Amino acid sequence: MSSVGLCCLFFISVSLHYWVPAGCYANGKVTEACGNMEPHHGVPGQTIPSPYLLTTNSTTFSPGDHVQVILSGTSHFEGFLLQAKGTASQGSAFTVGTFTLTDPKRTQLLTCNKQQDSAVSHTSDARQKEVVVVWNAPQDSPNEVQFFVTVVAHYSVLWVKLPGPVIYHHGVTPYPPQSTVTSPPVQMTTSPSLFRPSVRFELSGPAEGYVAFALSWDTWMGNDDAYMCVKDEEKVLVSAAIISGRTQPDDQSQSGLSAVSWRLTDGLIQCTFSRPVKLANPGRYDLDQEYFLFIANGHAQYGKIWKHSRQPLISTHRKRITSPPEILTGSRAPTIMKLHGALMLLAWMLTGSVGTFIASFYKPDWPNQTLLGQKVWFQVHRGLMILTVTLTIVAFGLPFFYRKGWSKHAGVHPYLGCGVLALSLIQPIIAAFRPLPDSDRRYIFNWAHWGVGSVTEIMAVAAMFLGMHQSSLLLPQPWAMHVLIGYVTWLALFRFLLLVHKHHIKKSLLSDDQQAILSDQSEPCHWGSIMKSVTLAALVLVITGCLITLLYSIANI
């Protein structure tokens, strides 16, 4: 679905410890900080979420294994202290294993708790964004090991003993794993609590209003368990709510949430909270079940959220937050609405346009050629227009099926769609009662058929322009608009050229010396017919290119 997609990464991260930030001296000789991992900078550690992340390349290990450990961040840091710890039977923590360096110029090994090479720190205050080391599992490894890091952004800004991933001895059943959901511009991270079956969530996104995610049994809004971070002037309101439909969330509160924190920085909202895997609150879902994931963001005012201008990003299938790792894909547009847009574009950009051109300008080019008892131009025109009406009827019904009724927030677009369908059905009725070519009333039919067809085509183009701005099928701007403008311009240019050619031919045939002109221009007329065929091919080729471009953008929403 969406290449513009929804990614879910799940990591095992249950532990019997909590993280706390790290501080370091410029030369990294911070052995005296090994115990509580607190630097002696005279300032407390930060309590807001840190911009740093600790990861490993494995969730399990055996004695003698080598596990890669990576400290990375969205901003630079000047110092750090990294350790691996296990838990004794009485609950006390102890240092586990040793480390091997991959960059001795920037990192160094330390002796903590009388165990050589059991910690890693920096060698200078040179700024860096990533550190990679290797942890070596000892022969007497405990069942689980958790990594901790203290990070110093600069002297007075530091995070102490930040908890990292937990890795487990092969054969040991871990606690429920952590999960990460990312989707520009919103990010959500979850990890289980250390002492009880609960999950810690981290949610971030643009600071213009709010970011939220929801757990849903289906891909429709309604009866969903939602969690929101809403900007209210210079603070953020973190709450859970029940989404009963396309309305404001109900029962917004922090009931069931704990360890709530937030910050506004660099144009982003960041909030963190925890909630138990199972809650007795009505409307709250247990996190050990499978759900579709919704992620949304939008504007807010005075702590009140507005309707999001884009559809929520929805996972393509259900996922359990506490399940093993998996990459999820998602889409902001329901498949049924993608199909609606694709069929309407196919009908009115290609089959309808080409069918109209054939009837308007190509009758003289196949005067004596027949197909199934009718002239070729008429059969091609009729076939294309029947296909256009069929595609329109099918596409017209899809939004009603999706919305289960009339859409109240789609503006003029659905009214134009109704007009296009009505006129499309009137056209074949008018054609069925057309008089014979030599009838005195034939001109009435010609004008009526041309007039209704022209109005239908104009309304269809207007509906296409408005349709690409619908929240359920929002095409990338501005280039999608430019493609559609290019299509209309190309169509208008060829219509003008063929009208000029048609007028020139009529004028030539009505000249005083008609016979002479027809005789002298027989060869030019032949070449004129060839040029018109080339013109038709060029018209169809460019229209098809524009159509494929828009269909590709629909597929990747």
mmCIF file of C-alpha atoms in Angstrom, residues 114-473:
data_model
loop_
_atom_site.group_PDB
_atom_site.id
_atom_site.type_symbol
_atom_site.label_atom_id
_atom_site.label_comp_id
_atom_site.label_asym_id
_atom_site.label_seq_id
_atom_site.Cartn_x
_atom_site.Cartn_y
_atom_site.Cartn_z
ATOM 1 C CA LYS A 114 36.296 -4.319 39.660
ATOM 2 C CA GLN A 115 35.408 -5.928 36.337
ATOM 3 C CA GLN A 116 37.716 -4.933 33.506
ATOM 4 C CA ASP A 117 36.241 -3.667 30.217
ATOM 5 C CA SER A 118 32.722 -3.779 31.652
ATOM 6 C CA ALA A 119 31.793 -0.225 30.600
ATOM 7 C CA VAL A 120 32.374 2.152 27.687
ATOM 8 C CA SER A 121 32.732 5.933 27.633
ATOM 9 C CA HIS A 122 33.990 8.735 25.374
ATOM 10 C CA THR A 123 37.611 9.810 25.029
ATOM 11 C CA SER A 124 36.980 13.544 24.574
ATOM 12 C CA ASP A 125 34.144 16.055 24.428
ATOM 13 C CA ALA A 126 34.107 15.907 20.602
ATOM 14 C CA ARG A 127 30.477 15.910 19.477
ATOM 15 C CA GLN A 128 29.067 12.743 17.904
ATOM 16 C CA LYS A 129 25.698 11.247 16.977
ATOM 17 C CA GLU A 130 26.422 7.499 17.039
ATOM 18 C CA VAL A 131 28.546 5.031 18.934
ATOM 19 C CA VAL A 132 28.859 1.335 18.016
ATOM 20 C CA VAL A 133 30.411 -1.240 20.381
ATOM 21 C CA VAL A 134 30.245 -4.999 20.850
ATOM 22 C CA TRP A 135 29.099 -6.652 24.056
ATOM 23 C CA ASN A 136 30.626 -10.060 24.868
ATOM 24 C CA ALA A 137 28.411 -12.490 26.797
ATOM 25 C CA PRO A 138 30.231 -14.257 29.677
ATOM 26 C CA GLN A 139 30.061 -17.987 30.366
ATOM 27 C CA ASP A 140 28.098 -17.435 33.570
ATOM 28 C CA SER A 141 25.488 -15.177 31.960
ATOM 29 C CA PRO A 142 22.195 -14.460 33.765
ATOM 30 C CA ASN A 143 18.866 -15.184 32.068
ATOM 31 C CA GLU A 144 18.418 -11.567 30.996
ATOM 32 C CA VAL A 145 20.652 -8.560 30.530
ATOM 33 C CA GLN A 146 19.657 -4.923 30.099
ATOM 34 C CA PHE A 147 21.810 -2.125 28.716
ATOM 35 C CA PHE A 148 21.879 1.326 30.326
ATOM 36 C CA VAL A 149 23.435 4.550 29.154
ATOM 37 C CA THR A 150 23.975 8.018 30.538
ATOM 38 C CA VAL A 151 24.218 10.676 27.838
ATOM 39 C CA VAL A 152 25.572 14.215 28.150
ATOM 40 C CA ALA A 153 24.381 16.585 25.419
ATOM 41 C CA HIS A 154 26.543 19.267 27.018
ATOM 42 C CA TYR A 155 27.682 19.973 30.560
ATOM 43 C CA SER A 156 24.336 21.057 32.058
ATOM 44 C CA VAL A 157 22.000 19.001 29.830
ATOM 45 C CA LEU A 158 22.188 15.265 30.460
ATOM 46 C CA TRP A 159 20.062 12.139 30.783
ATOM 47 C CA VAL A 160 20.977 9.665 33.524
ATOM 48 C CA LYS A 161 20.839 5.889 33.217
ATOM 49 C CA LEU A 162 18.506 5.681 30.238
ATOM 50 C CA PRO A 163 17.188 2.112 30.001
ATOM 51 C CA GLY A 164 17.983 0.305 26.774
ATOM 52 C CA PRO A 165 16.894 -3.026 25.308
ATOM 53 C CA VAL A 166 16.727 -6.254 27.294
ATOM 54 C CA ILE A 167 18.254 -9.371 25.718
ATOM 55 C CA TYR A 168 17.495 -12.889 26.912
ATOM 56 C CA HIS A 169 19.454 -16.097 27.293
ATOM 57 C CA HIS A 170 18.444 -18.642 24.651
ATOM 58 C CA GLY A 171 15.568 -20.742 25.951
ATOM 59 C CA VAL A 172 14.279 -18.092 28.363
ATOM 60 C CA THR A 173 10.721 -16.863 27.779
ATOM 61 C CA PRO A 174 10.804 -13.054 27.641
ATOM 62 C CA TYR A 175 8.241 -10.570 28.843
ATOM 63 C CA PRO A 176 5.999 -9.036 26.165
ATOM 64 C CA PRO A 177 8.163 -7.186 23.626
ATOM 65 C CA GLN A 178 8.239 -3.484 22.873
ATOM 66 C CA SER A 179 7.015 -2.044 19.632
ATOM 67 C CA THR A 180 7.714 1.001 17.565
ATOM 68 C CA VAL A 181 5.363 2.550 15.058
ATOM 69 C CA THR A 182 6.720 5.215 12.738
ATOM 70 C CA SER A 183 5.060 7.179 10.001
ATOM 71 C CA PRO A 184 6.083 10.610 8.885
ATOM 72 C CA PRO A 185 5.181 13.014 10.283
ATOM 73 C CA VAL A 186 4.018 11.062 13.395
ATOM 74 C CA GLN A 187 6.044 8.624 15.484
ATOM 75 C CA MET A 188 4.867 6.282 18.215
ATOM 76 C CA THR A 189 7.066 4.019 20.340
ATOM 77 C CA THR A 190 5.908 1.540 22.947
ATOM 78 C CA SER A 191 7.791 -0.605 25.431
ATOM 79 C CA PRO A 192 6.608 -2.797 28.301
ATOM 80 C CA SER A 193 6.841 -1.777 31.903
ATOM 81 C CA LEU A 194 9.614 -3.310 33.942
ATOM 82 C CA PHE A 195 7.698 -4.652 36.927
ATOM 83 C CA ARG A 196 4.172 -5.308 35.683
ATOM 84 C CA PRO A 197 2.465 -6.174 32.420
ATOM 85 C CA SER A 198 2.112 -2.634 31.080
ATOM 86 C CA VAL A 199 3.340 -0.748 28.025
ATOM 87 C CA ARG A 200 5.156 2.570 27.755
ATOM 88 C CA PHE A 201 4.229 4.709 24.753
ATOM 89 C CA GLU A 202 6.204 7.537 23.167
ATOM 90 C CA LEU A 203 4.365 9.637 20.611
ATOM 91 C CA SER A 204 5.748 12.527 18.579
ATOM 92 C CA GLY A 205 4.681 14.633 15.632
ATOM 93 C CA PRO A 206 4.218 18.198 14.309
ATOM 94 C CA ALA A 207 3.559 20.735 17.068
ATOM 95 C CA GLU A 208 0.830 22.651 15.221
ATOM 96 C CA GLY A 209 -1.923 20.884 17.148
ATOM 97 C CA TYR A 210 -2.119 17.254 18.165
ATOM 98 C CA VAL A 211 -0.836 13.774 17.437
ATOM 99 C CA ALA A 212 -2.831 10.656 18.250
ATOM 100 C CA PHE A 213 -3.074 6.952 17.660
ATOM 101 C CA ALA A 214 -5.927 4.512 18.088
ATOM 102 C CA LEU A 215 -6.513 0.779 18.299
ATOM 103 C CA SER A 216 -9.432 -0.437 16.199
ATOM 104 C CA TRP A 217 -11.081 -3.748 15.405
ATOM 105 C CA ASP A 218 -11.636 -2.608 11.804
ATOM 106 C CA THR A 219 -10.562 0.107 9.373
ATOM 107 C CA TRP A 220 -13.571 2.333 10.143
ATOM 108 C CA MET A 221 -13.534 5.139 12.672
ATOM 109 C CA GLY A 222 -15.806 4.347 15.594
ATOM 110 C CA ASN A 223 -15.617 2.297 18.816
ATOM 111 C CA ASP A 224 -11.845 2.842 18.921
ATOM 112 C CA ASP A 225 -9.428 3.138 21.844
ATOM 113 C CA ALA A 226 -7.510 6.381 21.251
ATOM 114 C CA TYR A 227 -4.549 8.137 22.893
ATOM 115 C CA MET A 228 -3.815 11.797 22.238
ATOM 116 C CA CYS A 229 -1.163 14.432 22.850
ATOM 117 C CA VAL A 230 -2.852 17.806 22.354
ATOM 118 C CA LYS A 231 -1.077 21.162 22.390
ATOM 119 C CA ASP A 232 -2.747 23.731 24.655
ATOM 120 C CA GLU A 233 -0.774 26.976 24.292
ATOM 121 C CA GLU A 234 2.606 26.179 25.911
ATOM 122 C CA LYS A 235 1.686 22.829 27.421
ATOM 123 C CA VAL A 236 0.564 19.408 26.159
ATOM 124 C CA LEU A 237 -2.523 17.540 27.357
ATOM 125 C CA VAL A 238 -1.995 13.774 27.349
ATOM 126 C CA SER A 239 -5.155 11.692 27.549
ATOM 127 C CA ALA A 240 -6.967 8.548 26.530
ATOM 128 C CA ALA A 241 -10.382 8.671 24.887
ATOM 129 C CA ILE A 242 -13.055 6.606 23.205
ATOM 130 C CA ILE A 243 -13.836 7.371 19.548
ATOM 131 C CA SER A 244 -17.514 6.552 19.041
ATOM 132 C CA GLY A 245 -17.713 7.848 15.460
ATOM 133 C CA ARG A 246 -16.709 10.789 13.295
ATOM 134 C CA THR A 247 -17.179 13.111 16.269
ATOM 135 C CA GLN A 248 -15.145 14.618 19.082
ATOM 136 C CA PRO A 249 -13.551 11.935 21.324
ATOM 137 C CA ASP A 250 -15.561 10.890 24.382
ATOM 138 C CA ASP A 251 -14.445 10.403 27.994
ATOM 139 C CA GLN A 252 -11.077 12.124 27.629
ATOM 140 C CA SER A 253 -9.027 11.547 30.778
ATOM 141 C CA GLN A 254 -5.729 10.188 32.082
ATOM 142 C CA SER A 255 -7.512 7.278 33.721
ATOM 143 C CA GLY A 256 -5.299 4.199 33.432
ATOM 144 C CA LEU A 257 -2.281 6.213 32.304
ATOM 145 C CA SER A 258 0.844 6.670 34.405
ATOM 146 C CA ALA A 259 4.358 8.148 34.132
ATOM 147 C CA VAL A 260 3.019 10.896 31.875
ATOM 148 C CA SER A 261 5.524 13.429 30.512
ATOM 149 C CA TRP A 262 5.775 15.737 27.504
ATOM 150 C CA ARG A 263 7.790 18.449 25.805
ATOM 151 C CA LEU A 264 7.572 20.921 22.921
ATOM 152 C CA THR A 265 10.836 21.266 21.018
ATOM 153 C CA ASP A 266 12.094 21.894 17.485
ATOM 154 C CA GLY A 267 8.541 22.192 16.136
ATOM 155 C CA LEU A 268 7.523 18.797 17.557
ATOM 156 C CA ILE A 269 5.194 17.476 20.221
ATOM 157 C CA GLN A 270 6.696 14.640 22.244
ATOM 158 C CA CYS A 271 4.790 12.838 24.962
ATOM 159 C CA THR A 272 5.340 9.670 26.973
ATOM 160 C CA PHE A 273 2.990 7.611 29.117
ATOM 161 C CA SER A 274 2.400 4.059 30.316
ATOM 162 C CA ARG A 275 -0.734 1.954 30.616
ATOM 163 C CA PRO A 276 -1.371 -1.625 31.743
ATOM 164 C CA VAL A 277 -1.727 -4.357 29.134
ATOM 165 C CA LYS A 278 -5.167 -5.071 30.576
ATOM 166 C CA LEU A 279 -7.591 -2.415 31.820
ATOM 167 C CA ALA A 280 -11.010 -2.781 33.389
ATOM 168 C CA ASN A 281 -12.170 0.580 31.991
ATOM 169 C CA PRO A 282 -15.084 0.260 29.525
ATOM 170 C CA GLY A 283 -13.975 1.017 25.976
ATOM 171 C CA ARG A 284 -10.298 0.346 26.696
ATOM 172 C CA TYR A 285 -8.777 -2.495 24.720
ATOM 173 C CA ASP A 286 -6.395 -5.122 26.071
ATOM 174 C CA LEU A 287 -3.008 -4.736 24.421
ATOM 175 C CA ASP A 288 -2.474 -8.471 23.977
ATOM 176 C CA GLN A 289 -5.151 -8.614 21.241
ATOM 177 C CA GLU A 290 -4.775 -7.834 17.528
ATOM 178 C CA TYR A 291 -5.946 -4.450 16.232
ATOM 179 C CA PHE A 292 -5.634 -2.153 13.261
ATOM 180 C CA LEU A 293 -3.401 0.819 14.104
ATOM 181 C CA PHE A 294 -4.546 4.364 13.282
ATOM 182 C CA ILE A 295 -2.147 7.341 13.407
ATOM 183 C CA ALA A 296 -3.397 10.903 12.910
ATOM 184 C CA ASN A 297 -2.364 14.493 13.455
ATOM 185 C CA GLY A 298 -4.072 17.831 12.978
ATOM 186 C CA HIS A 299 -4.777 21.262 14.394
ATOM 187 C CA ALA A 300 -5.954 22.087 17.896
ATOM 188 C CA GLN A 301 -7.073 25.246 19.684
ATOM 189 C CA TYR A 302 -7.176 25.738 23.437
ATOM 190 C CA GLY A 303 -6.683 22.016 23.925
ATOM 191 C CA LYS A 304 -9.603 21.102 21.638
ATOM 192 C CA ILE A 305 -8.782 19.034 18.566
ATOM 193 C CA TRP A 306 -10.039 19.854 15.090
ATOM 194 C CA LYS A 307 -10.946 17.397 12.378
ATOM 195 C CA HIS A 308 -7.772 16.184 10.699
ATOM 196 C CA SER A 309 -7.357 17.384 7.122
ATOM 197 C CA ARG A 310 -5.949 14.025 6.029
ATOM 198 C CA GLN A 311 -7.225 10.526 6.561
ATOM 199 C CA PRO A 312 -5.506 8.688 9.425
ATOM 200 C CA LEU A 313 -2.696 6.359 8.438
ATOM 201 C CA ILE A 314 -4.161 2.866 8.858
ATOM 202 C CA SER A 315 -2.239 -0.392 8.984
ATOM 203 C CA THR A 316 -3.121 -2.881 6.258
ATOM 204 C CA HIS A 317 -3.791 -5.653 8.760
ATOM 205 C CA ARG A 318 -4.242 -6.209 12.482
ATOM 206 C CA LYS A 319 -1.217 -6.287 14.746
ATOM 207 C CA ARG A 320 -0.696 -7.101 18.410
ATOM 208 C CA ILE A 321 1.443 -4.498 20.166
ATOM 209 C CA THR A 322 3.198 -7.178 22.218
ATOM 210 C CA SER A 323 3.934 -9.507 19.296
ATOM 211 C CA PRO A 324 7.312 -10.266 17.645
ATOM 212 C CA PRO A 325 8.969 -7.882 15.155
ATOM 213 C CA GLU A 326 7.246 -7.151 11.864
ATOM 214 C CA ILE A 327 7.282 -4.389 9.255
ATOM 215 C CA LEU A 328 3.755 -3.092 8.720
ATOM 216 C CA THR A 329 2.499 -1.181 5.708
ATOM 217 C CA GLY A 330 -0.393 1.232 5.737
ATOM 218 C CA SER A 331 -2.429 3.658 3.687
ATOM 219 C CA ARG A 332 -4.263 6.937 4.175
ATOM 220 C CA ALA A 333 -6.880 6.077 1.549
ATOM 221 C CA PRO A 334 -9.301 3.129 1.724
ATOM 222 C CA THR A 335 -8.977 0.719 -1.194
ATOM 223 C CA ILE A 336 -12.605 1.287 -2.167
ATOM 224 C CA MET A 337 -11.999 5.040 -2.512
ATOM 225 C CA LYS A 338 -8.824 4.424 -4.508
ATOM 226 C CA LEU A 339 -10.908 2.299 -6.865
ATOM 227 C CA HIS A 340 -13.500 5.086 -7.123
ATOM 228 C CA GLY A 341 -10.865 7.617 -8.130
ATOM 229 C CA ALA A 342 -9.147 5.277 -10.565
ATOM 230 C CA LEU A 343 -12.381 4.334 -12.388
ATOM 231 C CA MET A 344 -13.547 7.941 -12.672
ATOM 232 C CA LEU A 345 -10.186 9.061 -14.063
ATOM 233 C CA LEU A 346 -10.172 6.179 -16.544
ATOM 234 C CA ALA A 347 -13.717 7.039 -17.657
ATOM 235 C CA TRP A 348 -13.334 10.781 -18.125
ATOM 236 C CA MET A 349 -9.674 11.240 -18.935
ATOM 237 C CA LEU A 350 -9.397 8.445 -21.506
ATOM 238 C CA THR A 351 -12.494 6.641 -22.765
ATOM 239 C CA GLY A 352 -14.855 9.639 -22.574
ATOM 240 C CA SER A 353 -12.389 12.113 -24.083
ATOM 241 C CA VAL A 354 -11.330 9.848 -26.951
ATOM 242 C CA GLY A 355 -14.933 8.825 -27.666
ATOM 243 C CA THR A 356 -15.969 12.477 -27.901
ATOM 244 C CA PHE A 357 -13.059 13.325 -30.225
ATOM 245 C CA ILE A 358 -13.923 10.442 -32.561
ATOM 246 C CA ALA A 359 -17.519 11.664 -32.989
ATOM 247 C CA SER A 360 -16.587 15.335 -33.314
ATOM 248 C CA PHE A 361 -13.665 15.190 -35.730
ATOM 249 C CA TYR A 362 -13.179 11.761 -37.328
ATOM 250 C CA LYS A 363 -16.442 11.028 -39.145
ATOM 251 C CA PRO A 364 -15.029 12.004 -42.602
ATOM 252 C CA ASP A 365 -11.895 9.905 -42.168
ATOM 253 C CA TRP A 366 -13.688 6.518 -42.384
ATOM 254 C CA PRO A 367 -16.698 7.399 -44.612
ATOM 255 C CA ASN A 368 -17.226 3.994 -46.217
ATOM 256 C CA GLN A 369 -15.693 1.582 -43.693
ATOM 257 C CA THR A 370 -18.107 -0.437 -41.574
ATOM 258 C CA LEU A 371 -17.893 -2.644 -38.505
ATOM 259 C CA LEU A 372 -20.743 -4.995 -37.600
ATOM 260 C CA GLY A 373 -23.078 -3.206 -40.002
ATOM 261 C CA GLN A 374 -22.314 0.317 -38.772
ATOM 262 C CA LYS A 375 -19.685 2.887 -39.709
ATOM 263 C CA VAL A 376 -16.382 2.428 -37.940
ATOM 264 C CA TRP A 377 -16.360 5.882 -36.275
ATOM 265 C CA PHE A 378 -19.863 5.270 -34.867
ATOM 266 C CA GLN A 379 -19.002 1.838 -33.459
ATOM 267 C CA VAL A 380 -15.811 3.160 -31.839
ATOM 268 C CA HIS A 381 -17.644 6.180 -30.427
ATOM 269 C CA ARG A 382 -20.554 4.107 -29.135
ATOM 270 C CA GLY A 383 -18.291 1.458 -27.613
ATOM 271 C CA LEU A 384 -16.122 4.010 -25.786
ATOM 272 C CA MET A 385 -19.121 5.952 -24.479
ATOM 273 C CA ILE A 386 -20.886 2.795 -23.252
ATOM 274 C CA LEU A 387 -17.677 1.893 -21.415
ATOM 275 C CA THR A 388 -17.523 5.433 -19.993
ATOM 276 C CA VAL A 389 -21.087 5.249 -18.654
ATOM 277 C CA THR A 390 -20.466 1.774 -17.198
ATOM 278 C CA LEU A 391 -17.300 2.895 -15.393
ATOM 279 C CA THR A 392 -19.139 5.979 -14.101
ATOM 280 C CA ILE A 393 -22.018 3.938 -12.675
ATOM 281 C CA VAL A 394 -19.678 1.522 -10.885
ATOM 282 C CA ALA A 395 -17.414 4.281 -9.564
ATOM 283 C CA PHE A 396 -20.389 6.398 -8.454
ATOM 284 C CA GLY A 397 -21.692 3.736 -6.077
ATOM 285 C CA LEU A 398 -18.395 3.045 -4.288
ATOM 286 C CA PRO A 399 -18.276 6.171 -2.037
ATOM 287 C CA PHE A 400 -21.865 5.560 -0.919
ATOM 288 C CA PHE A 401 -20.958 2.013 -0.015
ATOM 289 C CA TYR A 402 -17.863 3.239 1.873
ATOM 290 C CA ARG A 403 -19.621 6.075 3.715
ATOM 291 C CA LYS A 404 -22.849 4.104 4.133
ATOM 292 C CA GLY A 405 -24.723 7.162 2.884
ATOM 293 C CA TRP A 406 -24.150 10.729 1.751
ATOM 294 C CA SER A 407 -20.871 12.416 2.651
ATOM 295 C CA LYS A 408 -21.492 15.632 4.588
ATOM 296 C CA HIS A 409 -17.928 16.908 4.387
ATOM 297 C CA ALA A 410 -17.067 16.445 0.704
ATOM 298 C CA GLY A 411 -18.261 19.867 -0.478
ATOM 299 C CA VAL A 412 -19.445 20.279 -4.078
ATOM 300 C CA HIS A 413 -17.673 17.155 -5.351
ATOM 301 C CA PRO A 414 -20.504 14.625 -4.756
ATOM 302 C CA TYR A 415 -23.079 17.002 -6.300
ATOM 303 C CA LEU A 416 -20.965 17.240 -9.435
ATOM 304 C CA GLY A 417 -20.700 13.455 -9.423
ATOM 305 C CA CYS A 418 -24.491 13.136 -9.320
ATOM 306 C CA GLY A 419 -24.786 15.583 -12.219
ATOM 307 C CA VAL A 420 -22.219 13.680 -14.274
ATOM 308 C CA LEU A 421 -24.023 10.375 -13.703
ATOM 309 C CA ALA A 422 -27.440 11.844 -14.531
ATOM 310 C CA LEU A 423 -26.269 13.449 -17.772
ATOM 311 C CA SER A 424 -24.314 10.315 -18.700
ATOM 312 C CA LEU A 425 -27.546 8.310 -18.490
ATOM 313 C CA ILE A 426 -29.516 10.934 -20.428
ATOM 314 C CA GLN A 427 -27.093 10.861 -23.374
ATOM 315 C CA PRO A 428 -27.827 7.283 -24.548
ATOM 316 C CA ILE A 429 -31.559 7.940 -24.109
ATOM 317 C CA ILE A 430 -31.281 10.974 -26.408
ATOM 318 C CA ALA A 431 -29.238 8.886 -28.876
ATOM 319 C CA ALA A 432 -31.871 6.145 -28.915
ATOM 320 C CA PHE A 433 -34.498 8.610 -30.180
ATOM 321 C CA ARG A 434 -32.329 10.417 -32.723
ATOM 322 C CA PRO A 435 -34.033 11.185 -36.076
ATOM 323 C CA LEU A 436 -32.718 9.953 -39.417
ATOM 324 C CA PRO A 437 -29.774 11.897 -40.897
ATOM 325 C CA ASP A 438 -31.991 13.594 -43.525
ATOM 326 C CA SER A 439 -34.765 14.510 -41.084
ATOM 327 C CA ASP A 440 -35.742 18.154 -40.593
ATOM 328 C CA ARG A 441 -35.406 17.652 -36.834
ATOM 329 C CA ARG A 442 -31.913 16.192 -36.985
ATOM 330 C CA TYR A 443 -30.294 19.508 -36.045
ATOM 331 C CA ILE A 444 -32.229 19.501 -32.741
ATOM 332 C CA PHE A 445 -30.723 16.152 -31.833
ATOM 333 C CA ASN A 446 -27.252 17.265 -32.909
ATOM 334 C CA TRP A 447 -27.348 20.363 -30.712
ATOM 335 C CA ALA A 448 -28.897 18.537 -27.739
ATOM 336 C CA HIS A 449 -26.434 15.648 -27.957
ATOM 337 C CA TRP A 450 -23.469 18.013 -28.279
ATOM 338 C CA GLY A 451 -24.707 20.321 -25.518
ATOM 339 C CA VAL A 452 -25.396 17.596 -22.952
ATOM 340 C CA GLY A 453 -22.077 15.905 -23.778
ATOM 341 C CA SER A 454 -20.113 19.142 -23.406
ATOM 342 C CA VAL A 455 -21.718 20.010 -20.057
ATOM 343 C CA THR A 456 -21.088 16.475 -18.811
ATOM 344 C CA GLU A 457 -17.420 16.639 -19.771
ATOM 345 C CA ILE A 458 -16.967 20.056 -18.105
ATOM 346 C CA MET A 459 -18.622 18.822 -14.894
ATOM 347 C CA ALA A 460 -16.471 15.677 -14.920
ATOM 348 C CA VAL A 461 -13.259 17.731 -15.205
ATOM 349 C CA ALA A 462 -14.403 19.993 -12.339
ATOM 350 C CA ALA A 463 -15.178 16.917 -10.228
ATOM 351 C CA MET A 464 -11.688 15.545 -10.909
ATOM 352 C CA PHE A 465 -10.052 18.772 -9.743
ATOM 353 C CA LEU A 466 -12.114 18.811 -6.549
ATOM 354 C CA GLY A 467 -11.753 15.071 -5.995
ATOM 355 C CA MET A 468 -7.971 15.182 -5.639
ATOM 356 C CA HIS A 469 -8.432 17.390 -2.539
ATOM 357 C CA GLN A 470 -10.821 15.030 -0.738
ATOM 358 C CA SER A 471 -9.440 13.810 2.603
ATOM 359 C CA SER A 472 -10.238 10.204 1.712
ATOM 360 C CA LEU A 473 -8.197 10.408 -1.511
#
